[in-house]
Amino acid sequence: MSPASITIISPEAANGRNVVAYGLTKALSARMKTAILRPVACRKEMLTDTLIKASSSPELTAETCRGTCPCKATQDPDQTRADALAAHDRVMAQAEPDMVLVVGSDHSKVFDPEIMDLDADIAADLRSPVLLVVCTIGREPKQVMKTVQACRRTVEASGTTLAGVFVSGCNEDQKAPLQEAFKDYDRPVWTVSRKDFDSDPTAGQIREDAYRTFTKDVDLDQVLAAVEESKPRVTTPAAFQNDLLARAKSDKKTIVLPEGGEDRIIKAADYLLARDIVDLIIVGAKDAILARGKELGLNNLDKATFQAMDDESVLEPMTEKLCQLRAKKGVTPDQARQQLTDASYFGTMLVVLGKADGLVSGSINSTANTVRPALQVIKTKPDASLVSGAFLMCFRDHVAVFADCAINLNPNAEQLADIAIQSAQTARSFGIDPKVGMLSYSTLGSGKGPDVDLVEEATRLAKEKAPDLPIVGSIQFDAAWSPTVAAAKAKGDQVAGKVNVFVFPNLCAGNIGYKAVQRTSGALAIGPVLQGLNRPVNDLSRGALVADIINTVALTAVEAQQS
């Protein structure tokens, strides 16, 4: 099976890189439906059009295939990576190719040390193995080797893999010394003859000469085999977010946002509505929210449904339903009406009445104000003994789950076991094969005390309730995280060192743990996901950024798809 994409990266990105890019485009296109992606490319360059015409997806345009221009790329690398993923989605949707050939940034007279890092990061976001092009002109074989080694460190630090190396610009007498220098290298190396290349549309003969030379120097079967063997197993934060939005869009759900008067909420709503990712009900006065949106330069809010809190056509059935649900507490219609003046209660009841599939709140309300209505009227799932809060922690190259970081102060052993099982289910929901670590200051009996006893009992109960779930406990964080530490502290255990669902013994440890990791490692924290409720209701931090709100709404929609 052909890989989904290949990325060409070069520290020089001049003619030698272009010969390889053109040669691979034509060779691949003769075998399979191949499309071109240019994550960072100037709108005035001609190479993209040339590659598209040489590909088997000529219906694409350069505008479709380009992401960001070089002058903006390293000024905002996060946005550049998002733009690259968006361009990839466009190319996939329009061409439906078997292969996407990703060609990195072009040669520039302005030295930018960050551009190659960015090319490698984008390759990792796309889960694309890298083919490196290094020019031999002006370099001895040892210098070429050192250049390749330096570039490889950059590629692998991003989280992706090096599939092979093209040494370009070779004269015939240089090939043998280069092949000797790389004879023991653990990746295939192809020496590509020095040929002129011109991306101008009128220079077709020059390009065809370069292509014929390329096919003599490079065996495409070897290239494809090297790429297939080097597929990266990585999920970057940008890739996870893109996947999350795509999953939400694939089966649109309706999410209610009770805090319609908050600027961050309506900015996030505008982003989601512009991309048709979810349907939204925004609680509040329509005219006032739209007016504020115009002041903020937002153009898509009118695609939302707006729900005023004084709308009697909604309030009357909502009041009746709330009285039914709270009958055991003796809630009267007047009391119900009073509760429904709280936007969180009002929004939650929209979910109960079936007008929305889920709710996101908390940008200006406390966690308690978000969770309390859900517990009272949505309630927990029949098999759930409690509600817990997990964060999806997006590290540089993978995603993990941290729980409980939001709800339960001091869970007992049975509750801790249930949190572990809920968190494993959350992991599966987002494509993570769960391996659970029950955290403590002890690893498999190395420490003693009542806190250790609690975690060990919780581990026993979790194994009893979910016998097929890979789980280890008690275990220290370092032994759960690091294979090297696990080999010393938990020798022979099949889960230690591979944990991706981290269950903290109490809320204090969990909340400190996720925030410490988030702030010191740069991990993206998405959540908390409220686990155990009958319908998805998720809480925001009052310090949430617009991006956090976008992610949480998409996450809630994905949960609703599975309800």
XYZ file of C-alpha atoms in Angstrom:
563
model
C 0.000 0.000 0.000
C 1.414 3.401 -0.979
C 2.119 5.912 1.770
C -0.225 8.863 2.052
C 2.504 11.448 1.569
C 6.203 12.090 1.057
C 7.935 15.341 2.023
C 10.997 16.712 0.217
C 13.145 18.994 2.373
C 16.416 20.680 1.445
C 18.706 23.102 3.304
C 19.464 24.829 -0.029
C 16.229 24.216 -1.950
C 17.653 25.398 -5.249
C 17.977 23.668 -8.646
C 19.078 20.290 -7.239
C 15.986 20.104 -5.058
C 13.798 21.116 -7.986
C 15.232 18.361 -10.183
C 14.336 15.813 -7.505
C 10.874 17.310 -6.941
C 10.098 17.320 -10.672
C 11.549 13.865 -11.190
C 9.573 12.343 -8.333
C 6.388 14.107 -9.449
C 6.552 12.608 -12.936
C 7.707 9.192 -11.782
C 5.045 8.895 -9.102
C 2.327 10.215 -11.406
C 3.089 7.455 -13.901
C 2.289 4.937 -11.149
C -0.553 6.484 -9.133
C -2.797 9.528 -8.695
C -0.321 12.037 -7.316
C -0.995 15.570 -6.067
C 1.324 18.402 -5.049
C 1.328 20.326 -1.763
C 3.425 23.447 -1.121
C 3.043 24.405 2.553
C 5.356 27.435 2.283
C 5.619 29.006 -1.170
C 5.608 32.517 -2.610
C 2.575 33.445 -4.699
C 4.939 34.598 -7.487
C 6.981 31.394 -7.817
C 6.391 29.180 -10.861
C 7.541 25.794 -9.525
C 4.146 24.884 -8.072
C 2.369 25.326 -11.413
C 5.112 23.342 -13.134
C 4.821 20.461 -10.670
C 1.018 20.445 -10.898
C 1.165 20.197 -14.690
C 3.631 17.328 -14.393
C 1.457 15.514 -11.864
C -1.545 13.266 -12.365
C -3.763 15.850 -10.630
C -3.637 18.736 -13.151
C -7.105 19.861 -12.063
C -5.581 21.459 -8.980
C -4.500 25.094 -8.904
C -1.439 26.611 -7.293
C -3.726 28.540 -4.935
C -5.269 25.290 -3.749
C -1.879 23.674 -3.189
C -0.142 26.541 -1.395
C -0.334 27.178 2.315
C 1.507 30.292 3.496
C 3.941 32.682 1.835
C 7.541 32.641 3.155
C 7.435 36.207 4.486
C 4.704 35.184 6.953
C 5.783 31.629 7.668
C 8.223 31.959 10.554
C 6.494 35.047 11.955
C 3.615 32.799 12.991
C 4.729 29.150 12.763
C 1.635 27.782 14.504
C -0.656 29.430 11.967
C 1.612 28.299 9.144
C 1.293 24.701 10.324
C -2.485 25.085 10.522
C -2.539 26.586 7.017
C -0.478 23.656 5.718
C -2.949 21.156 7.142
C -5.835 23.142 5.670
C -4.134 23.127 2.268
C -3.590 19.374 2.580
C -7.293 18.901 3.301
C -8.179 20.988 0.225
C -5.875 18.938 -1.993
C -7.249 15.652 -0.655
C -10.856 16.777 -1.095
C -10.405 18.078 -4.640
C -8.024 15.525 -6.137
C -8.588 12.396 -3.997
C -5.000 11.315 -4.729
C -3.215 8.115 -3.786
C -0.116 10.119 -2.951
C 0.622 13.695 -1.911
C 4.119 14.913 -2.704
C 4.914 17.707 -0.253
C 7.639 20.048 -1.462
C 9.201 22.186 1.254
C 10.098 25.853 1.219
C 12.096 27.344 -1.661
C 15.574 28.831 -1.764
C 15.740 32.382 -0.442
C 18.397 35.067 -0.427
C 17.296 35.873 3.124
C 18.794 33.433 5.629
C 16.149 32.141 8.021
C 17.448 29.432 10.400
C 13.932 28.490 11.440
C 12.532 27.625 8.018
C 13.931 24.097 7.868
C 12.637 23.408 11.374
C 9.228 24.543 10.142
C 9.414 22.302 7.063
C 10.189 19.342 9.333
C 7.407 20.233 11.768
C 4.901 20.348 8.905
C 6.100 16.935 7.725
C 5.463 15.613 11.235
C 1.993 17.207 11.286
C 1.229 15.407 8.027
C 2.717 12.129 9.351
C 4.926 12.263 6.287
C 8.384 10.642 6.030
C 11.107 12.950 4.726
C 13.343 12.650 1.691
C 16.287 14.974 2.185
C 18.012 16.709 -0.733
C 21.575 17.932 -0.062
C 23.685 19.509 -2.781
C 27.283 18.358 -3.225
C 28.426 21.454 -5.154
C 31.241 23.022 -3.130
C 31.280 20.131 -0.628
C 33.572 17.158 -0.155
C 31.892 13.813 0.682
C 32.639 14.208 4.407
C 31.050 17.649 4.366
C 27.996 16.243 2.617
C 27.767 13.572 5.311
C 27.977 16.162 8.109
C 25.302 18.259 6.404
C 23.022 15.226 6.124
C 23.583 14.360 9.791
C 22.747 17.911 10.891
C 19.590 17.974 8.762
C 18.578 14.541 10.025
C 18.724 15.777 13.622
C 16.313 18.552 12.676
C 13.970 16.127 10.916
C 13.886 13.598 13.742
C 13.598 16.249 16.454
C 10.305 17.273 14.834
C 8.923 13.770 15.378
C 8.989 12.495 11.818
C 11.450 10.138 10.104
C 14.145 10.299 7.458
C 13.368 7.847 4.645
C 16.346 8.558 2.393
C 18.782 11.104 0.981
C 19.299 12.534 -2.493
C 22.739 14.021 -3.021
C 22.196 16.454 -5.892
C 24.499 18.364 -8.217
C 26.835 15.403 -8.782
C 29.402 15.217 -11.561
C 30.172 11.675 -12.689
C 33.575 11.625 -10.974
C 31.937 12.595 -7.642
C 29.472 9.724 -7.481
C 31.861 6.926 -6.515
C 33.484 8.860 -3.613
C 30.033 9.856 -2.320
C 28.745 6.301 -2.530
C 31.823 5.120 -0.662
C 31.271 7.753 2.055
C 27.659 6.631 2.545
C 28.138 2.871 2.054
C 27.404 2.087 5.723
C 24.697 4.714 6.179
C 21.445 3.283 7.547
C 19.268 5.072 4.996
C 19.371 4.745 1.200
C 21.319 7.453 -0.605
C 20.889 8.326 -4.289
C 23.427 10.442 -6.181
C 21.665 12.672 -8.705
C 23.541 14.117 -11.659
C 24.005 17.846 -11.965
C 21.444 19.229 -14.409
C 20.030 22.655 -15.164
C 16.413 23.226 -14.215
C 14.045 26.052 -15.045
C 10.468 26.218 -13.780
C 9.480 28.737 -16.469
C 6.674 27.251 -18.642
C 8.755 27.820 -21.794
C 11.651 25.672 -20.526
C 10.018 22.312 -21.093
C 12.950 20.699 -22.891
C 15.372 21.566 -20.066
C 13.043 19.944 -17.543
C 12.575 16.826 -19.644
C 16.355 16.425 -19.919
C 16.554 16.697 -16.137
C 13.785 14.117 -15.757
C 15.476 11.587 -18.025
C 18.685 11.953 -16.039
C 16.799 11.600 -12.750
C 15.178 8.324 -13.831
C 18.608 6.902 -14.731
C 19.991 7.805 -11.304
C 17.013 6.890 -9.101
C 15.020 3.664 -8.817
C 11.458 4.637 -7.821
C 10.777 1.193 -6.343
C 13.654 1.725 -3.930
C 12.312 5.158 -3.005
C 8.813 3.827 -2.315
C 10.180 0.905 -0.292
C 12.277 3.278 1.827
C 9.300 5.558 2.430
C 7.030 2.637 3.321
C 9.548 1.362 5.862
C 9.914 4.817 7.424
C 6.301 5.796 8.021
C 6.299 7.956 11.165
C 4.080 6.945 14.069
C 3.476 10.420 15.381
C 0.556 12.640 16.331
C 1.547 16.271 16.768
C -0.726 18.811 18.477
C -1.486 20.444 15.120
C -2.353 17.077 13.571
C -4.558 16.116 16.513
C -6.457 19.407 16.351
C -6.910 19.067 12.604
C -8.158 15.491 13.019
C -10.502 16.651 15.775
C -12.055 19.348 13.597
C -12.336 16.956 10.648
C -14.074 14.337 12.794
C -16.491 16.926 14.151
C -17.285 18.130 10.637
C -17.842 14.606 9.292
C -21.094 14.217 11.272
C -22.231 17.671 12.353
C -23.752 18.038 15.785
C -25.423 20.983 17.499
C -23.578 22.467 20.467
C -25.027 25.108 22.779
C -22.855 27.979 24.037
C -24.552 29.611 27.052
C -22.015 32.436 27.375
C -22.970 34.367 24.247
C -21.926 37.706 25.705
C -18.250 36.745 25.924
C -15.958 37.901 23.095
C -13.836 34.733 23.124
C -16.945 32.602 22.740
C -18.250 34.455 19.714
C -14.789 34.552 18.104
C -14.574 30.772 18.465
C -18.129 30.440 17.181
C -17.295 32.509 14.105
C -14.277 30.280 13.343
C -16.322 27.078 13.665
C -19.252 28.415 11.648
C -16.985 29.698 8.872
C -15.649 26.165 8.417
C -19.019 24.449 8.817
C -17.653 22.232 11.599
C -20.675 22.281 13.949
C -24.101 23.835 14.277
C -24.300 26.256 17.191
C -26.963 27.606 19.476
C -25.712 30.785 21.128
C -27.643 31.832 24.210
C -28.307 35.562 24.338
C -29.833 38.483 22.487
C -29.264 37.975 18.755
C -29.051 41.638 17.771
C -26.589 42.491 20.533
C -24.335 39.518 19.753
C -24.333 40.215 16.006
C -23.576 43.879 16.645
C -20.645 42.935 18.854
C -19.487 40.485 16.192
C -19.388 43.268 13.617
C -17.292 45.390 15.977
C -14.853 42.458 16.227
C -14.784 41.967 12.457
C -16.630 38.632 12.545
C -18.626 37.676 9.461
C -20.159 34.270 10.114
C -22.140 34.578 13.349
C -25.417 34.891 11.470
C -25.084 31.176 10.617
C -25.742 30.335 14.285
C -29.095 29.850 15.942
C -29.696 32.374 18.715
C -31.783 31.578 21.759
C -33.083 34.373 23.981
C -33.575 33.399 27.617
C -36.961 35.159 27.845
C -38.506 33.218 24.933
C -41.754 31.817 26.369
C -42.109 29.241 23.606
C -38.966 27.617 25.023
C -39.293 28.594 28.683
C -42.703 26.989 29.186
C -41.755 23.404 28.162
C -38.341 23.880 29.773
C -39.931 24.816 33.100
C -42.277 21.848 32.950
C -39.434 19.448 32.172
C -37.207 20.835 34.911
C -40.012 20.387 37.453
C -40.383 16.759 36.337
C -36.681 16.068 36.622
C -36.398 17.736 40.032
C -39.721 16.507 41.418
C -38.051 14.549 44.229
C -36.480 17.793 45.387
C -39.876 19.473 45.343
C -38.920 22.074 42.729
C -41.904 24.320 41.931
C -42.520 26.161 38.643
C -41.454 29.434 40.274
C -38.247 27.843 41.527
C -37.625 26.302 38.111
C -38.104 29.702 36.463
C -35.619 31.186 38.867
C -33.041 28.497 38.096
C -33.529 29.082 34.377
C -32.367 32.679 34.731
C -28.904 31.097 35.042
C -27.507 30.705 31.517
C -25.769 27.426 32.452
C -29.072 25.889 33.585
C -30.853 27.296 30.552
C -28.245 25.906 28.157
C -28.216 22.527 29.876
C -31.985 22.270 29.526
C -31.656 22.901 25.772
C -29.609 19.703 25.698
C -32.191 17.871 27.839
C -34.998 18.951 25.496
C -33.066 17.588 22.512
C -32.474 20.969 20.879
C -28.709 20.514 21.203
C -26.377 17.515 21.351
C -23.931 18.959 23.853
C -22.859 22.051 25.778
C -19.637 23.990 26.334
C -19.410 26.566 29.120
C -17.028 27.897 31.737
C -15.241 30.816 30.078
C -16.852 33.151 32.627
C -18.443 30.600 34.963
C -16.824 28.283 37.483
C -16.544 24.547 36.930
C -19.162 24.055 39.635
C -21.645 26.288 37.767
C -21.100 24.245 34.603
C -21.160 20.801 36.198
C -23.952 21.255 38.774
C -26.822 21.640 36.272
C -25.513 18.700 34.245
C -25.386 16.469 37.324
C -28.888 17.504 38.352
C -30.724 17.151 35.044
C -28.528 15.238 32.558
C -27.192 12.879 35.229
C -24.595 10.165 34.913
C -24.610 7.205 32.569
C -26.235 4.056 33.996
C -22.842 2.344 34.380
C -21.054 5.405 35.783
C -20.573 5.801 39.515
C -19.210 9.336 39.181
C -18.277 12.168 36.848
C -14.562 12.811 36.372
C -12.467 15.252 34.361
C -9.704 14.289 31.927
C -7.363 16.386 29.814
C -6.074 15.380 26.415
C -2.400 16.336 26.611
C -0.931 16.878 23.139
C 2.831 16.478 23.305
C 5.247 17.069 20.450
C 4.721 13.636 18.945
C 1.810 11.928 20.729
C -1.354 12.474 22.766
C -1.912 11.258 26.339
C -4.796 11.434 28.819
C -4.409 12.896 32.343
C -7.188 12.294 34.903
C -8.828 13.246 37.225
C -7.647 16.842 37.006
C -10.943 18.685 37.485
C -13.668 17.118 39.616
C -12.994 14.599 42.429
C -11.017 15.815 45.418
C -9.995 12.579 47.127
C -11.461 9.559 45.347
C -11.570 6.251 47.180
C -10.151 3.083 45.614
C -13.352 2.142 43.787
C -13.800 5.667 42.431
C -10.167 5.773 41.335
C -10.637 2.479 39.491
C -13.711 3.905 37.733
C -11.776 7.048 36.776
C -9.119 4.813 35.198
C -11.714 2.891 33.173
C -13.533 6.074 32.098
C -10.241 7.636 31.040
C -9.315 4.581 28.990
C -12.685 4.859 27.228
C -11.993 8.523 26.506
C -8.611 7.589 25.053
C -10.222 5.059 22.720
C -12.789 7.656 21.638
C -9.978 9.796 20.280
C -7.984 7.054 18.594
C -5.550 6.334 21.432
C -4.877 2.693 22.335
C -4.991 3.035 26.146
C -2.231 1.876 28.458
C -3.091 2.969 31.984
C -0.732 3.975 34.779
C -2.066 4.374 38.352
C 0.278 7.036 39.688
C 1.838 7.143 43.131
C 5.174 7.814 44.824
C 5.793 4.056 44.701
C 6.572 1.767 41.767
C 5.306 -1.799 42.170
C 5.833 -1.890 45.911
C 8.980 0.230 46.221
C 7.242 2.516 48.731
C 4.790 1.947 51.558
C 1.985 3.910 53.157
C -1.784 4.433 53.096
C -1.651 6.474 49.872
C 0.171 3.629 48.124
C -2.297 1.105 49.509
C -5.157 3.155 48.049
C -3.626 3.177 44.561
C -2.762 -0.518 44.666
C -6.319 -1.394 45.694
C -7.668 0.832 42.906
C -5.389 -0.970 40.440
C -6.683 -4.339 41.615
C -10.302 -3.214 41.229
C -9.677 -1.720 37.784
C -8.102 -4.964 36.580
C -11.055 -6.885 37.997
C -13.608 -4.609 36.270
C -11.702 -4.350 32.971
C -9.515 -7.457 32.676
C -8.483 -6.706 29.075
C -7.266 -3.177 29.888
C -3.442 -2.840 29.988
C -2.790 -1.281 33.391
C 0.092 -0.898 35.820
C 0.098 0.405 39.369
C 1.158 1.712 41.618
C 3.790 3.438 39.519
C 5.788 6.650 39.655
C 5.393 9.095 36.788
C 8.935 8.630 35.494
C 8.594 4.845 35.350
C 5.217 5.198 33.624
C 6.556 7.669 31.049
C 10.122 6.584 30.262
C 11.073 3.152 28.877
C 14.588 3.703 30.223
C 13.395 4.351 33.784
C 10.843 1.546 33.497
C 13.609 -0.903 32.604
C 15.254 -0.125 35.941
C 12.235 0.376 38.205
C 9.627 -1.949 36.671
C 11.685 -4.544 34.825
C 9.562 -6.934 32.798
C 6.301 -5.009 33.117
C 4.647 -4.702 29.693
C 2.884 -1.386 30.411
C 5.506 0.575 32.362
C 7.325 3.063 30.164
C 4.498 2.988 27.609
C 1.685 4.580 29.638
C -0.536 7.064 27.811
C -3.411 7.276 30.324
C -2.105 8.747 33.574
C -4.455 8.427 36.572
C -3.528 10.722 39.453
C -4.406 9.694 43.022
C -6.301 12.899 43.861
C -7.375 16.248 42.440
C -4.478 18.135 43.995
C -1.899 15.936 42.251
C -3.856 15.843 38.991
C -4.454 19.574 38.692
C -0.866 20.449 39.597
C 0.438 17.688 37.341
C -1.334 18.677 34.152
C -0.623 22.390 34.612
C 3.046 21.785 35.422
C 3.464 19.620 32.324
C 1.468 22.027 30.160
C 3.491 25.077 31.148
C 6.967 23.532 31.255
C 6.826 21.190 28.260
C 4.670 23.321 25.984
C 2.119 20.514 25.669
C -1.323 21.557 24.452
C -3.993 20.701 27.042
C -7.509 20.138 25.639
C -10.327 19.796 28.135
C -11.355 18.940 30.672
C -13.487 16.237 29.118
C -16.252 15.536 31.627
C -16.490 11.743 31.758
C -19.529 9.774 32.868
C -22.399 12.115 31.901
C -25.350 10.930 29.815
C -24.787 13.744 27.309
C -21.561 15.623 26.570
C -21.101 18.744 28.673
C -17.607 20.202 28.842
C -16.039 22.874 30.959
C -13.661 25.658 29.949
C -11.007 27.322 32.000
C -11.849 30.958 32.722
C -8.457 31.692 31.173
C -9.323 29.774 27.988
C -8.023 31.147 24.718
C -10.149 31.222 21.576
C -8.215 28.192 20.284
C -9.023 26.306 23.507
C -12.733 27.011 23.024
C -12.610 25.869 19.392
C -10.937 22.606 20.424
C -13.381 21.975 23.273
C -16.437 22.557 21.078
C -15.048 20.161 18.450
C -14.231 17.610 21.148
C -17.783 17.885 22.505
C -19.188 17.319 19.028
C -17.066 14.182 18.597
C -18.315 12.897 21.957
C -21.888 13.578 20.834
C -21.290 11.480 17.706
C -20.528 8.534 19.979
C -23.383 9.017 22.433
